[in-house]
PDB file of N, CA and C in Angstrom:
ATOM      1  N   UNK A   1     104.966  85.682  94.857  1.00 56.00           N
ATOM      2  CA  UNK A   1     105.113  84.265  95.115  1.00 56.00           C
ATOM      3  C   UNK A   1     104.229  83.893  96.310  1.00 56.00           C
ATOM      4  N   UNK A   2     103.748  82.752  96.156  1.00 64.00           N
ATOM      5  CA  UNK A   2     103.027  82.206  97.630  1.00 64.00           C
ATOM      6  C   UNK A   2     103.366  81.486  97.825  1.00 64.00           C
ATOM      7  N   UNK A   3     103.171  80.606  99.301  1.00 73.00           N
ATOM      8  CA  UNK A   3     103.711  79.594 100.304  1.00 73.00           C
ATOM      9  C   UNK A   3     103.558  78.261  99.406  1.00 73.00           C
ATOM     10  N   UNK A   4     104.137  77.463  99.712  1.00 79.00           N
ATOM     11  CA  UNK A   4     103.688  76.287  99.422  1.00 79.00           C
ATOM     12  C   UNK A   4     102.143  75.455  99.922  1.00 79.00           C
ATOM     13  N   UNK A   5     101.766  75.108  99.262  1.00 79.00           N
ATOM     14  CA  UNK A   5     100.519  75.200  99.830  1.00 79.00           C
ATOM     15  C   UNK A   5      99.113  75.995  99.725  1.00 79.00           C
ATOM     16  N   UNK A   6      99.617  77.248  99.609  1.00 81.00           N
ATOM     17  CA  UNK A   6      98.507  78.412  99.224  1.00 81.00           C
ATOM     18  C   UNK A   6      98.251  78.442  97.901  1.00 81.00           C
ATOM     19  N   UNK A   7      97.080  78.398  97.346  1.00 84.00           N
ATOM     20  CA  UNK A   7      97.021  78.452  95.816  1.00 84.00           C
ATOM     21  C   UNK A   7      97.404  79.873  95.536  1.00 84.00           C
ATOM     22  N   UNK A   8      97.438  80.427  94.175  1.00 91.00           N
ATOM     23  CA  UNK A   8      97.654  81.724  94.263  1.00 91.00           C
ATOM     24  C   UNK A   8      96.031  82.004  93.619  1.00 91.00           C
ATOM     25  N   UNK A   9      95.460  83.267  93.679  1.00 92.00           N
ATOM     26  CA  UNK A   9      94.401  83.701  93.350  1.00 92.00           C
ATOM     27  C   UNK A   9      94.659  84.744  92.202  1.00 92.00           C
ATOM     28  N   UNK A  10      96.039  85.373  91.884  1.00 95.00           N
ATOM     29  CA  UNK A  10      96.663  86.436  90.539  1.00 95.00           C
ATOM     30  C   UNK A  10      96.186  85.472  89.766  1.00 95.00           C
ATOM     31  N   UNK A  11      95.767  86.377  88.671  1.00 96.00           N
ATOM     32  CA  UNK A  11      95.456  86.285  86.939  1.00 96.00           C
ATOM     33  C   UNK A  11      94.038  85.128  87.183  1.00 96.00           C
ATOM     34  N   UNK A  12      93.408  84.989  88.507  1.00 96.00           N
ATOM     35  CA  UNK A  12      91.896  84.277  88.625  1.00 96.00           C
ATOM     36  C   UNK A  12      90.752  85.043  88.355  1.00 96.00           C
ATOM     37  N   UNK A  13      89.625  85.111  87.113  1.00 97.00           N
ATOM     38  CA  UNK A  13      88.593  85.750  86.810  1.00 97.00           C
ATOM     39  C   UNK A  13      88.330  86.520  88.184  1.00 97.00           C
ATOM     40  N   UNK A  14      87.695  87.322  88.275  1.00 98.00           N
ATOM     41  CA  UNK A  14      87.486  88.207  89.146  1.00 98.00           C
ATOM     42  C   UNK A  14      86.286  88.046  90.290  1.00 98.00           C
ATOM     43  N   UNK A  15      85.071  87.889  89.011  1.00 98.00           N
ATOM     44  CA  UNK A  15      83.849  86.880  89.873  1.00 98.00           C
ATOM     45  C   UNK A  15      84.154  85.720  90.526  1.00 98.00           C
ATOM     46  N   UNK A  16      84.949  84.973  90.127  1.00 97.00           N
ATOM     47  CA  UNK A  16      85.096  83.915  90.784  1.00 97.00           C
ATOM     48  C   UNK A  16      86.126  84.181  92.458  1.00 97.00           C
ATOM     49  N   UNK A  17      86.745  84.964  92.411  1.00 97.00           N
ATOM     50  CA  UNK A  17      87.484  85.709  93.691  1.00 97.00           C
ATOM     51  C   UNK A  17      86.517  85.984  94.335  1.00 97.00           C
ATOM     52  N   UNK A  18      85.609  87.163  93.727  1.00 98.00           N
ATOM     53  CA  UNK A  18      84.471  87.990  94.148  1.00 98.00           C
ATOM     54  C   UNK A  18      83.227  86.864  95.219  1.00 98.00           C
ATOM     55  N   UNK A  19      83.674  85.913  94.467  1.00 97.00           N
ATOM     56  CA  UNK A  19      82.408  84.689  95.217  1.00 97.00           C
ATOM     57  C   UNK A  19      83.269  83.763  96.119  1.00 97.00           C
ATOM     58  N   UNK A  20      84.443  83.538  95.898  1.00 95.00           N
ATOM     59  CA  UNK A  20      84.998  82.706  97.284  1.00 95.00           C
ATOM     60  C   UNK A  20      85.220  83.796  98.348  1.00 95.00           C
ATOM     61  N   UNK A  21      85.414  85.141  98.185  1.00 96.00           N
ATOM     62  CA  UNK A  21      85.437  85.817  99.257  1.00 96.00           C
ATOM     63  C   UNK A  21      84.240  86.220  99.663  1.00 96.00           C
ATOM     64  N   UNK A  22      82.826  86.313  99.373  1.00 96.00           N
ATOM     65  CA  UNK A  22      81.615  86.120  99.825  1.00 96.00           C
ATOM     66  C   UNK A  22      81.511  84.786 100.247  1.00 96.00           C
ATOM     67  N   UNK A  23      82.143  83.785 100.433  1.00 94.00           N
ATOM     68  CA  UNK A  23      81.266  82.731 100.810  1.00 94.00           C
ATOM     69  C   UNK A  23      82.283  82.716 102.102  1.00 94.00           C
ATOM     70  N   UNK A  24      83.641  82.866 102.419  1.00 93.00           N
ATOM     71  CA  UNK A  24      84.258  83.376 103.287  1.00 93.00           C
ATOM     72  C   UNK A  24      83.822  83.660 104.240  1.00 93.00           C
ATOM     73  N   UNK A  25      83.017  85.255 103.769  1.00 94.00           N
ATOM     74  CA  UNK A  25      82.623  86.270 104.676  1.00 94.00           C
ATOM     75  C   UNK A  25      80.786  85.316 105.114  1.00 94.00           C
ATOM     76  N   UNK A  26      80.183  84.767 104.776  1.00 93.00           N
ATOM     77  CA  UNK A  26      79.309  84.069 104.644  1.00 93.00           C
ATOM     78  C   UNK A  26      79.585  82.879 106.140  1.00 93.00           C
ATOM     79  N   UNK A  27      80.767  82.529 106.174  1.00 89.00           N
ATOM     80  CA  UNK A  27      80.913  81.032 106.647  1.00 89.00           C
ATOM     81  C   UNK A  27      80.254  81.349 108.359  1.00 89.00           C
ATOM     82  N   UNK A  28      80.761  82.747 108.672  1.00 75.00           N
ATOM     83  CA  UNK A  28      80.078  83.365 109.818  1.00 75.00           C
ATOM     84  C   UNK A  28      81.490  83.030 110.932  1.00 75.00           C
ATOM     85  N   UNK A  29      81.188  82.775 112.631  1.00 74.00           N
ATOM     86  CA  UNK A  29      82.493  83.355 113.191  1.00 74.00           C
ATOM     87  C   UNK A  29      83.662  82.272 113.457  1.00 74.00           C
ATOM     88  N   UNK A  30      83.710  81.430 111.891  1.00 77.00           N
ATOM     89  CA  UNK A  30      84.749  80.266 112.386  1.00 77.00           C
ATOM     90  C   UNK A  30      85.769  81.268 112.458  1.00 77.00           C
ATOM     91  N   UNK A  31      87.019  80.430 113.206  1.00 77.00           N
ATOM     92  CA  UNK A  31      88.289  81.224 113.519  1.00 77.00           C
ATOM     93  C   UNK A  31      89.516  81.181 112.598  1.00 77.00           C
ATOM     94  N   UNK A  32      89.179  80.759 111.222  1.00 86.00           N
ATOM     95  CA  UNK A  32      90.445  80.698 110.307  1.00 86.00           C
ATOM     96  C   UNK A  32      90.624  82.138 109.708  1.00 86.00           C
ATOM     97  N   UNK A  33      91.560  81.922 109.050  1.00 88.00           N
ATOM     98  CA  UNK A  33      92.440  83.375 108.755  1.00 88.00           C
ATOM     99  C   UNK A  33      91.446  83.977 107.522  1.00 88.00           C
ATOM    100  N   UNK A  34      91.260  82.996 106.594  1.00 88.00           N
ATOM    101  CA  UNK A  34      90.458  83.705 105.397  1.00 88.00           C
ATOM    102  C   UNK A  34      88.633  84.015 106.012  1.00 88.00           C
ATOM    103  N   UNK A  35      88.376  83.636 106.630  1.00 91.00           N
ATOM    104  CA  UNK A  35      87.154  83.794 107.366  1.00 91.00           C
ATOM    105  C   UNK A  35      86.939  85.372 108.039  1.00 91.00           C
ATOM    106  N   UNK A  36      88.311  85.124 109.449  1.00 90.00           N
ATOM    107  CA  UNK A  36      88.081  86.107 110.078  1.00 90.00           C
ATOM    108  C   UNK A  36      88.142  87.664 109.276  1.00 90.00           C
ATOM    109  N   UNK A  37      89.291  87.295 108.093  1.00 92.00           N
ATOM    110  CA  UNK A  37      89.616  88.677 107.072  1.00 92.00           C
ATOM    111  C   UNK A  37      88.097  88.907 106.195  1.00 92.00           C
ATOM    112  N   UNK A  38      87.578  88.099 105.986  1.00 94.00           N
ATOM    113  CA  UNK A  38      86.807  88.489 104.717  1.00 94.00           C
ATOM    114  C   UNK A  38      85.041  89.065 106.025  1.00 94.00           C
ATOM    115  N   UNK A  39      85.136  88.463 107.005  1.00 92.00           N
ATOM    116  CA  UNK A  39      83.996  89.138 107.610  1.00 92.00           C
ATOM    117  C   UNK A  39      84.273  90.567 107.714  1.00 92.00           C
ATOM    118  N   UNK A  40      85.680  91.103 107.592  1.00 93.00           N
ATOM    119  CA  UNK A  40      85.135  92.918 107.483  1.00 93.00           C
ATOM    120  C   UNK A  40      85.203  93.523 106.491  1.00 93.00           C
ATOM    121  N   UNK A  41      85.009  92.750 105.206  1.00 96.00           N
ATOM    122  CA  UNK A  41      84.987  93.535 104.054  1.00 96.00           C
ATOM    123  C   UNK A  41      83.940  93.802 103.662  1.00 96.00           C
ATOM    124  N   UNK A  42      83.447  95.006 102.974  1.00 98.00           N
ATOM    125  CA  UNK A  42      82.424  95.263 102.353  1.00 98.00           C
ATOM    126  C   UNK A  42      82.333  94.790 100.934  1.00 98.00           C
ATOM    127  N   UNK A  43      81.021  94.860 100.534  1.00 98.00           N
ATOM    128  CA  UNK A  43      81.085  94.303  99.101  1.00 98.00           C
ATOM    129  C   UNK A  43      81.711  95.347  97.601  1.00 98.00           C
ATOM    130  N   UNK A  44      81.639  96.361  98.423  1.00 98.00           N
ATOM    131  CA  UNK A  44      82.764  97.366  97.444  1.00 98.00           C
ATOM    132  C   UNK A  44      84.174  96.494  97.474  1.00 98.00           C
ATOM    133  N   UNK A  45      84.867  96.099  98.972  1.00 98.00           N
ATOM    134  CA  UNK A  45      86.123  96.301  99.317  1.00 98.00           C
ATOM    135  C   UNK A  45      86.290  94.822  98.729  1.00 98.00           C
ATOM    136  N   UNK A  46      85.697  94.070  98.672  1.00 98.00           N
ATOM    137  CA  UNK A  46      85.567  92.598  97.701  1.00 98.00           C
ATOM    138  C   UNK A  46      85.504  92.471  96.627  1.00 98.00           C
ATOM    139  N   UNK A  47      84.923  93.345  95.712  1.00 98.00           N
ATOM    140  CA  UNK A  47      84.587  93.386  94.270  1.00 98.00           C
ATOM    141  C   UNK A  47      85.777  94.334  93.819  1.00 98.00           C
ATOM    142  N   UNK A  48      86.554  94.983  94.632  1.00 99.00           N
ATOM    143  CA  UNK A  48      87.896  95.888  94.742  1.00 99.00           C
ATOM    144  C   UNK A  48      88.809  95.076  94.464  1.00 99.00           C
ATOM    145  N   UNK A  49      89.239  94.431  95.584  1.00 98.00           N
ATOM    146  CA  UNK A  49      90.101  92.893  95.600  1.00 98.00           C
ATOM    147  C   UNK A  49      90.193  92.219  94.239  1.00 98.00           C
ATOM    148  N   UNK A  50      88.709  91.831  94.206  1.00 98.00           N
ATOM    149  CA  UNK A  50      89.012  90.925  93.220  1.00 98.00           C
ATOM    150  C   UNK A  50      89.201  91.584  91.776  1.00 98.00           C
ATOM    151  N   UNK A  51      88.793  92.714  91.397  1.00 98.00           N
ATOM    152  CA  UNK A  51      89.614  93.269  90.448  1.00 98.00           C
ATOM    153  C   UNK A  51      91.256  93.561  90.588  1.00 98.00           C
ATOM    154  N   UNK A  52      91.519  93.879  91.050  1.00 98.00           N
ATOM    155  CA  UNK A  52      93.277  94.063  91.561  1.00 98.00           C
ATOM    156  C   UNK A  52      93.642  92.535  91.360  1.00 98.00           C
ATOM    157  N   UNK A  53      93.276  91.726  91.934  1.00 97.00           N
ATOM    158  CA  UNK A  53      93.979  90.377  91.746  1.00 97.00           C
ATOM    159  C   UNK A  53      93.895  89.513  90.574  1.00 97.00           C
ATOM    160  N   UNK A  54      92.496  89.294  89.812  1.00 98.00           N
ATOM    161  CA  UNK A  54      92.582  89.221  88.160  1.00 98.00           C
ATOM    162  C   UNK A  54      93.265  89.904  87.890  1.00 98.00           C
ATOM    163  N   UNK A  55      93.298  91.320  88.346  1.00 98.00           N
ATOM    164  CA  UNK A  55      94.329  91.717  86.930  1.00 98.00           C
ATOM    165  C   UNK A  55      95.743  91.617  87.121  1.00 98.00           C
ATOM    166  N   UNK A  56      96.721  91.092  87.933  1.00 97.00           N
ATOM    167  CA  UNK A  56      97.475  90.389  88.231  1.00 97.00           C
ATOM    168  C   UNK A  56      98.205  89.238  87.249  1.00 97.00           C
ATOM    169  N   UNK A  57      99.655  89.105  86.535  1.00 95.00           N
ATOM    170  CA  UNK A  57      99.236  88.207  85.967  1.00 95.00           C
ATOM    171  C   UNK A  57      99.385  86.571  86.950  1.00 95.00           C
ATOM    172  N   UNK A  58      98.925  85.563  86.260  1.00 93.00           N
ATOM    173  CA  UNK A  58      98.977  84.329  86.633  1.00 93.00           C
ATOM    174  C   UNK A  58     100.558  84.086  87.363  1.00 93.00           C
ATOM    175  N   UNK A  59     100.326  82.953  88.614  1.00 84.00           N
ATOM    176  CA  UNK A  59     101.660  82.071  88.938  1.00 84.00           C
ATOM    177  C   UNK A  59     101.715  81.597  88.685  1.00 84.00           C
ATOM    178  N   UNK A  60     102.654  80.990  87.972  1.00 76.00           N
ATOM    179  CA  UNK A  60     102.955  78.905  87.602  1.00 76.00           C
ATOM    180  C   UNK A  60     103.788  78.904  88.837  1.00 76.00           C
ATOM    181  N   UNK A  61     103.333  77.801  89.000  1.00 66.00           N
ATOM    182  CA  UNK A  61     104.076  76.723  90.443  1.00 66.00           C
ATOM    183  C   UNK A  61     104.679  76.259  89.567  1.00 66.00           C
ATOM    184  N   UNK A  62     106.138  75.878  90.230  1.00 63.00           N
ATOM    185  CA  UNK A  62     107.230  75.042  89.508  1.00 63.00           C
ATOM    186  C   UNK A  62     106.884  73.473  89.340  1.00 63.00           C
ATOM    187  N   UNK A  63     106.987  72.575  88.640  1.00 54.00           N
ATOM    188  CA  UNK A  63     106.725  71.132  88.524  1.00 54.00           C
ATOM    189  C   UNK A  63     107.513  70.602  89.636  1.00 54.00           C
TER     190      UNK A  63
END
């Protein structure tokens, strides 16, 4: 389950994970949470991620 607010990223194509967490790691030294995490990943440890989390299934948010 995630916060209210947080989208969930389970059962999301993989490339598409694979590329918001490169653009993340990309944004350079702003101080938000998905920023500061994704500047120490390698592109193994990203293309890792985002397999594990596609294969995840999907959340439905409640209506």
């Amino acid at each position: 389950m995630t916060r209210p607010g947080v989208p969930s990223i389970a059962g999301r194509p993989a490339g598409e994970i694979a590329d918001k967490l490169r653009a993340y790691r990309a944004a350079g030294p702003k101080r938000d949470v998905m920023t500061t995490r994704a500047s120490r990943l390698a592109d193994a440890d990203i293309d890792a991620l985002a397999r594990y989390y596609a294969a995840l299934p999907a959340v439905r948010r409640p209506d």
